[in-house]
Amino acid sequence: MEKIEMCRKYTRLGRPEQRTLVYYVTAERRAVPTAYGVGIAVAETGEERCLCGIAVSREAAERLADLLATGGATPEGMAAFLPAAVLFPAGA
């Protein structure tokens, strides 16, 4: 699975230390057609969640990643909102 970084957001999220949220699009090129998804990582801790195979166009996945970044979504928030059956730790 390829990860294509879209943007980084620097925040404190109610914590004294800064956290860097990394938003990315995933591409599974072995699938036909290529399957795209989105992911969020916390650079400082390595915590990461990925929703794979949800789009067949990179543009659709990029729009979703942009919406997540604009709203300030976090890996914890993504895990709380989406059922475990569709959400995976990155690399799983």
Coordinates of N, CA, C and O in Angstrom, one line a residue:
M1 N 0.8 -1.2 0.0 CA 0.0 0.0 0.0 C 0.9 1.2 0.0 O 1.8 1.4 0.8
E2 N 0.6 2.1 -0.9 CA 1.3 3.4 -1.0 C 0.6 4.5 -0.2 O -0.6 4.5 -0.2
K3 N 1.4 5.3 0.5 CA 0.8 6.5 1.2 C 1.3 7.7 0.5 O 2.4 7.9 0.3
I4 N 0.3 8.6 0.2 CA 0.6 9.9 -0.4 C 0.2 11.0 0.5 O -1.0 11.2 0.8
E5 N 1.1 11.6 1.1 CA 0.9 12.7 2.1 C 0.1 13.9 1.4 O 0.6 14.3 0.4
M6 N -0.9 14.3 2.1 CA -1.7 15.4 1.6 C -1.4 16.7 2.3 O -1.2 17.8 1.7
C7 N -1.3 16.7 3.6 CA -1.0 17.9 4.4 C -0.6 17.5 5.8 O -0.9 16.4 6.3
R8 N -0.1 18.5 6.6 CA 0.2 18.3 8.0 C -0.5 19.5 8.7 O -0.6 20.6 8.2
K9 N -1.0 19.2 9.9 CA -1.6 20.2 10.8 C -1.0 20.1 12.1 O -0.8 19.0 12.7
Y10 N -0.5 21.2 12.6 CA 0.1 21.3 13.9 C -0.9 21.8 15.0 O -1.5 22.8 14.7
T11 N -1.0 21.1 16.0 CA -2.0 21.4 17.0 C -1.6 21.0 18.4 O -0.7 20.1 18.5
R12 N -2.2 21.4 19.4 CA -2.0 21.0 20.8 C -3.1 20.1 21.3 O -2.9 19.3 22.2
L13 N -4.3 20.2 20.7 CA -5.5 19.4 21.0 C -5.7 19.2 22.5 O -5.9 18.1 23.1
G14 N -5.6 20.4 23.2 CA -5.8 20.3 24.7 C -4.7 19.7 25.5 O -4.8 19.4 26.6
R15 N -3.6 19.6 24.9 CA -2.4 19.0 25.5 C -1.3 20.0 25.5 O -1.2 20.9 24.7
P16 N -0.4 19.9 26.5 CA 0.7 20.9 26.6 C 1.7 20.8 25.4 O 2.3 21.8 25.0
E17 N 1.9 19.6 24.9 CA 2.9 19.4 23.8 C 2.2 19.5 22.4 O 1.0 19.1 22.3
Q18 N 2.9 19.9 21.5 CA 2.4 20.0 20.1 C 2.3 18.6 19.5 O 3.1 17.7 19.8
R19 N 1.3 18.4 18.7 CA 1.1 17.2 17.9 C 1.0 17.5 16.5 O 0.4 18.5 16.1
T20 N 1.6 16.7 15.6 CA 1.6 16.9 14.2 C 0.7 15.9 13.6 O 1.0 14.7 13.6
L21 N -0.5 16.3 13.1 CA -1.4 15.4 12.4 C -1.0 15.3 10.9 O -0.9 16.3 10.3
V22 N -0.8 14.1 10.4 CA -0.5 13.9 9.0 C -1.6 13.2 8.3 O -2.1 12.1 8.7
Y23 N -2.2 13.9 7.3 CA -3.3 13.4 6.5 C -2.8 12.8 5.2 O -2.0 13.5 4.5
Y24 N -3.2 11.6 4.8 CA -2.7 11.0 3.6 C -3.8 10.2 2.9 O -4.8 9.8 3.4
V25 N -3.5 10.0 1.6 CA -4.3 9.1 0.7 C -3.6 7.8 0.6 O -2.3 7.8 0.5
T26 N -4.3 6.7 0.6 CA -3.6 5.4 0.4 C -4.0 5.0 -1.0 O -5.1 5.3 -1.6
A27 N -3.1 4.2 -1.6 CA -3.4 3.6 -3.0 C -2.9 2.2 -3.0 O -1.8 1.9 -2.7
E28 N -3.9 1.3 -3.3 CA -3.6 -0.1 -3.4 C -3.6 -0.4 -4.9 O -4.6 -0.7 -5.5
R29 N -2.4 -0.4 -5.5 CA -2.2 -0.5 -6.9 C -2.4 -2.0 -7.4 O -2.6 -2.2 -8.6
R30 N -2.3 -2.9 -6.5 CA -2.5 -4.3 -6.9 C -4.0 -4.6 -7.2 O -4.3 -5.6 -7.9
A31 N -4.9 -3.8 -6.7 CA -6.3 -3.9 -7.0 C -6.6 -3.4 -8.4 O -5.9 -2.5 -8.8
V32 N -7.6 -3.9 -9.0 CA -8.0 -3.5 -10.4 C -9.5 -3.1 -10.3 O -10.3 -4.0 -10.0
P33 N -9.9 -1.9 -10.4 CA -9.0 -0.7 -10.6 C -8.3 -0.4 -9.2 O -8.7 -0.9 -8.2
T34 N -7.3 0.5 -9.3 CA -6.6 0.9 -8.0 C -7.6 1.4 -7.0 O -8.6 2.1 -7.3
A35 N -7.5 0.9 -5.8 CA -8.4 1.3 -4.7 C -7.7 2.3 -3.8 O -6.5 2.2 -3.4
Y36 N -8.4 3.4 -3.5 CA -7.9 4.5 -2.7 C -8.6 4.6 -1.4 O -9.7 4.2 -1.2
G37 N -7.9 5.1 -0.4 CA -8.4 5.4 0.9 C -7.8 6.6 1.5 O -7.1 7.3 0.9
V38 N -8.1 6.8 2.8 CA -7.5 7.9 3.6 C -6.9 7.4 4.9 O -7.3 6.4 5.4
G39 N -6.0 8.2 5.4 CA -5.4 7.9 6.7 C -5.0 9.1 7.5 O -4.8 10.2 6.9
I40 N -4.9 9.0 8.8 CA -4.4 10.0 9.6 C -3.4 9.4 10.6 O -3.6 8.4 11.1
A41 N -2.3 10.2 10.8 CA -1.3 9.7 11.7 C -0.9 10.9 12.6 O -1.0 12.0 12.2
V42 N -0.4 10.5 13.8 CA 0.2 11.5 14.7 C 1.7 11.2 14.6 O 2.2 10.2 15.0
A43 N 2.5 12.2 14.0 CA 3.9 12.0 13.8 C 4.7 11.7 15.0 O 5.6 10.9 15.0
E44 N 4.4 12.4 16.1 CA 5.2 12.2 17.3 C 5.0 10.9 18.0 O 5.9 10.4 18.7
T45 N 3.8 10.2 17.9 CA 3.6 9.0 18.6 C 3.5 7.8 17.7 O 3.6 6.6 18.1
G46 N 3.3 8.0 16.4 CA 3.2 6.9 15.5 C 1.8 6.3 15.4 O 1.5 5.4 14.6
E47 N 0.9 6.9 16.2 CA -0.5 6.4 16.2 C -1.1 6.7 14.8 O -0.9 7.8 14.3
E48 N -1.8 5.8 14.2 CA -2.3 5.9 12.9 C -3.5 5.1 12.6 O -3.7 4.0 13.2
R49 N -4.4 5.6 11.8 CA -5.6 4.9 11.4 C -5.8 5.1 9.9 O -5.6 6.2 9.4
C50 N -6.3 4.1 9.3 CA -6.5 4.1 7.8 C -7.8 3.5 7.4 O -8.2 2.4 7.9
L51 N -8.5 4.1 6.5 CA -9.7 3.6 5.9 C -9.4 3.3 4.5 O -9.3 4.2 3.7
C52 N -9.2 2.0 4.2 CA -8.7 1.6 2.8 C -9.8 1.2 1.9 O -10.9 0.7 2.3
G53 N -9.5 1.4 0.6 CA -10.4 0.8 -0.4 C -11.8 1.4 -0.5 O -12.8 0.8 -0.8
I54 N -11.9 2.7 -0.2 CA -13.2 3.3 -0.2 C -13.6 4.1 -1.4 O -14.7 4.6 -1.6
A55 N -12.6 4.3 -2.3 CA -12.8 5.1 -3.6 C -12.0 4.4 -4.7 O -11.0 3.8 -4.5
V56 N -12.5 4.6 -5.9 CA -11.8 4.1 -7.1 C -11.1 5.3 -7.9 O -10.5 5.1 -8.9
S57 N -11.3 6.5 -7.3 CA -10.6 7.6 -7.9 C -9.8 8.3 -6.9 O -10.2 8.5 -5.7
R58 N -8.6 8.7 -7.3 CA -7.7 9.4 -6.4 C -8.3 10.8 -6.0 O -8.2 11.2 -4.8
E59 N -9.0 11.4 -6.9 CA -9.6 12.7 -6.6 C -10.6 12.6 -5.5 O -10.7 13.5 -4.6
A60 N -11.4 11.6 -5.5 CA -12.4 11.4 -4.4 C -11.8 11.2 -3.1 O -12.2 11.8 -2.0
A61 N -10.7 10.4 -3.0 CA -10.0 10.2 -1.8 C -9.3 11.4 -1.3 O -9.3 11.8 -0.1
E62 N -8.8 12.2 -2.2 CA -8.1 13.5 -1.9 C -9.2 14.5 -1.3 O -8.9 15.2 -0.3
R63 N -10.4 14.5 -1.8 CA -11.4 15.4 -1.3 C -11.8 15.0 0.1 O -12.0 15.8 1.0
L64 N -11.9 13.6 0.4 CA -12.2 13.2 1.7 C -11.0 13.5 2.7 O -11.3 14.0 3.8
A65 N -9.8 13.3 2.3 CA -8.7 13.7 3.1 C -8.7 15.2 3.4 O -8.4 15.6 4.6
D66 N -9.0 16.0 2.5 CA -9.1 17.4 2.7 C -10.2 17.8 3.7 O -10.0 18.6 4.6
L67 N -11.4 17.1 3.6 CA -12.5 17.3 4.6 C -12.0 16.9 6.0 O -12.3 17.6 7.0
L68 N -11.3 15.8 6.1 CA -10.8 15.3 7.4 C -9.9 16.4 8.0 O -9.9 16.7 9.2
A69 N -8.9 16.9 7.2 CA -8.0 17.8 7.6 C -8.6 19.1 8.0 O -8.3 19.7 9.0
T70 N -9.6 19.6 7.2 CA -10.3 20.9 7.5 C -11.0 20.8 8.8 O -11.1 21.7 9.6
G71 N -11.6 19.6 9.1 CA -12.3 19.4 10.3 C -11.5 19.1 11.5 O -11.9 19.0 12.6
G72 N -10.2 18.9 11.3 CA -9.3 18.6 12.4 C -9.4 17.2 12.9 O -9.2 16.9 14.1
A73 N -9.9 16.2 12.1 CA -10.0 14.8 12.5 C -8.7 14.3 13.0 O -7.6 14.6 12.5
T74 N -8.8 13.4 14.0 CA -7.6 12.7 14.6 C -7.8 11.2 14.4 O -8.9 10.7 14.2
P75 N -6.7 10.4 14.6 CA -6.9 9.0 14.6 C -7.9 8.5 15.6 O -8.7 7.6 15.4
E76 N -7.9 9.1 16.8 CA -8.8 8.7 17.9 C -10.2 9.0 17.5 O -11.1 8.2 17.7
G77 N -10.4 10.2 16.9 CA -11.8 10.5 16.4 C -12.3 9.6 15.3 O -13.4 9.2 15.3
M78 N -11.4 9.3 14.4 CA -11.7 8.4 13.3 C -12.1 7.0 13.9 O -13.1 6.4 13.4
A79 N -11.4 6.5 14.8 CA -11.7 5.2 15.4 C -13.0 5.2 16.2 O -13.7 4.3 16.2
A80 N -13.3 6.4 16.8 CA -14.6 6.5 17.6 C -15.8 6.6 16.7 O -16.8 6.1 17.0
F81 N -15.6 7.1 15.5 CA -16.7 7.4 14.6 C -17.0 6.2 13.7 O -18.2 5.9 13.4
L82 N -16.0 5.5 13.2 CA -16.1 4.4 12.2 C -16.1 3.0 12.9 O -15.4 2.8 13.9
P83 N -16.9 2.1 12.4 CA -16.9 0.8 13.0 C -15.6 0.1 12.8 O -14.9 0.3 11.8
A84 N -15.2 -0.7 13.8 CA -13.9 -1.4 13.7 C -13.7 -2.3 12.5 O -12.6 -2.5 12.0
A85 N -14.8 -2.7 12.0 CA -14.8 -3.6 10.8 C -14.2 -3.0 9.6 O -13.8 -3.6 8.7
V86 N -14.3 -1.6 9.5 CA -13.8 -1.0 8.3 C -12.6 -0.1 8.5 O -12.0 0.4 7.6
L87 N -12.2 0.0 9.8 CA -11.0 0.9 10.1 C -9.9 0.0 10.6 O -10.0 -0.8 11.4
F88 N -8.7 0.3 10.0 CA -7.5 -0.5 10.4 C -6.4 0.4 10.8 O -6.2 1.4 10.3
P89 N -5.6 -0.1 11.8 CA -4.3 0.6 12.0 C -3.5 0.5 10.7 O -3.6 -0.6 10.0
A90 N -2.8 1.5 10.3 CA -2.1 1.5 9.1 C -1.1 0.3 9.1 O -0.5 0.0 10.1
G91 N -1.0 -0.3 7.9 CA 0.0 -1.4 7.8 C -0.7 -2.8 8.1 O -0.1 -3.8 8.0
A92 N -1.9 -2.8 8.6 CA -2.6 -4.0 9.0 C -3.1 -4.7 7.7 O -3.3 -4.2 6.7

